[in-house]
PDB file of C-alpha atoms in Angstrom:
ATOM      1  CA  UNK A  27      33.738  96.464  15.370  1.00 91.00           C
ATOM      2  CA  UNK A  28      31.219  94.268  13.570  1.00 93.00           C
ATOM      3  CA  UNK A  29      34.070  92.195  12.114  1.00 95.00           C
ATOM      4  CA  UNK A  30      35.433  91.507  15.593  1.00 96.00           C
ATOM      5  CA  UNK A  31      31.980  90.407  16.709  1.00 96.00           C
ATOM      6  CA  UNK A  32      31.613  88.024  13.748  1.00 97.00           C
ATOM      7  CA  UNK A  33      35.080  86.533  14.263  1.00 97.00           C
ATOM      8  CA  UNK A  34      34.498  86.155  18.017  1.00 97.00           C
ATOM      9  CA  UNK A  35      31.142  84.480  17.425  1.00 97.00           C
ATOM     10  CA  UNK A  36      32.681  82.096  14.898  1.00 97.00           C
ATOM     11  CA  UNK A  37      35.483  81.116  17.300  1.00 98.00           C
ATOM     12  CA  UNK A  38      33.101  80.657  20.229  1.00 97.00           C
ATOM     13  CA  UNK A  39      30.684  78.646  18.063  1.00 98.00           C
ATOM     14  CA  UNK A  40      33.423  76.340  16.811  1.00 98.00           C
ATOM     15  CA  UNK A  41      34.762  75.792  20.337  1.00 97.00           C
ATOM     16  CA  UNK A  42      31.267  74.916  21.567  1.00 97.00           C
ATOM     17  CA  UNK A  43      30.702  72.532  18.645  1.00 97.00           C
ATOM     18  CA  UNK A  44      34.068  70.795  19.238  1.00 96.00           C
ATOM     19  CA  UNK A  45      33.363  70.413  22.971  1.00 96.00           C
ATOM     20  CA  UNK A  46      29.905  68.932  22.372  1.00 95.00           C
ATOM     21  CA  UNK A  47      31.320  66.523  19.785  1.00 91.00           C
ATOM     22  CA  UNK A  48      34.069  65.413  22.195  1.00 90.00           C
ATOM     23  CA  UNK A  49      31.612  64.859  25.054  1.00 90.00           C
ATOM     24  CA  UNK A  50      29.246  62.842  22.861  1.00 86.00           C
ATOM     25  CA  UNK A  51      32.099  60.623  21.645  1.00 81.00           C
ATOM     26  CA  UNK A  52      33.415  60.056  25.162  1.00 81.00           C
ATOM     27  CA  UNK A  53      29.959  58.930  26.332  1.00 80.00           C
ATOM     28  CA  UNK A  54      29.942  56.168  23.690  1.00 74.00           C
ATOM     29  CA  UNK A  55      33.020  54.430  25.060  1.00 70.00           C
ATOM     30  CA  UNK A  56      36.386  53.582  23.597  1.00 68.00           C
ATOM     31  CA  UNK A  57      35.483  51.385  20.616  1.00 67.00           C
ATOM     32  CA  UNK A  58      32.053  52.814  19.862  1.00 63.00           C
ATOM     33  CA  UNK A  59      33.583  56.256  19.366  1.00 60.00           C
ATOM     34  CA  UNK A  60      36.418  54.969  17.185  1.00 66.00           C
ATOM     35  CA  UNK A  61      36.275  55.930  13.509  1.00 63.00           C
ATOM     36  CA  UNK A  62      37.467  52.445  12.548  1.00 62.00           C
ATOM     37  CA  UNK A  63      34.805  50.646  14.591  1.00 61.00           C
ATOM     38  CA  UNK A  64      33.379  48.683  11.649  1.00 63.00           C
ATOM     39  CA  UNK A  65      36.715  47.497  10.265  1.00 65.00           C
ATOM     40  CA  UNK A  66      38.726  47.205  13.488  1.00 65.00           C
ATOM     41  CA  UNK A  67      40.475  43.873  13.989  1.00 64.00           C
ATOM     42  CA  UNK A  68      41.009  44.410  17.722  1.00 61.00           C
ATOM     43  CA  UNK A  69      37.363  44.275  18.825  1.00 54.00           C
ATOM     44  CA  UNK A  70      38.303  41.755  21.514  1.00 55.00           C
ATOM     45  CA  UNK A  71      40.478  44.381  23.228  1.00 57.00           C
ATOM     46  CA  UNK A  72      37.664  46.904  23.571  1.00 58.00           C
ATOM     47  CA  UNK A  73      35.750  45.099  26.284  1.00 52.00           C
ATOM     48  CA  UNK A  74      38.715  43.764  28.217  1.00 47.00           C
ATOM     49  CA  UNK A  75      40.701  45.760  30.778  1.00 50.00           C
ATOM     50  CA  UNK A  76      44.229  46.860  29.903  1.00 49.00           C
ATOM     51  CA  UNK A  77      46.840  44.306  30.956  1.00 42.00           C
TER      52      UNK A  77
END
């Protein structure tokens, strides 16, 4: 019983953490949220609309 509670809490906690992380990244925008932001060679494409 206590094991089920611990496992359920861990799963729910991870899901909440992943959702918060996703929302925070999506608020930053396409290039700001990219892991390669500092070394990206396509910075000019980030501000322009898709053609």
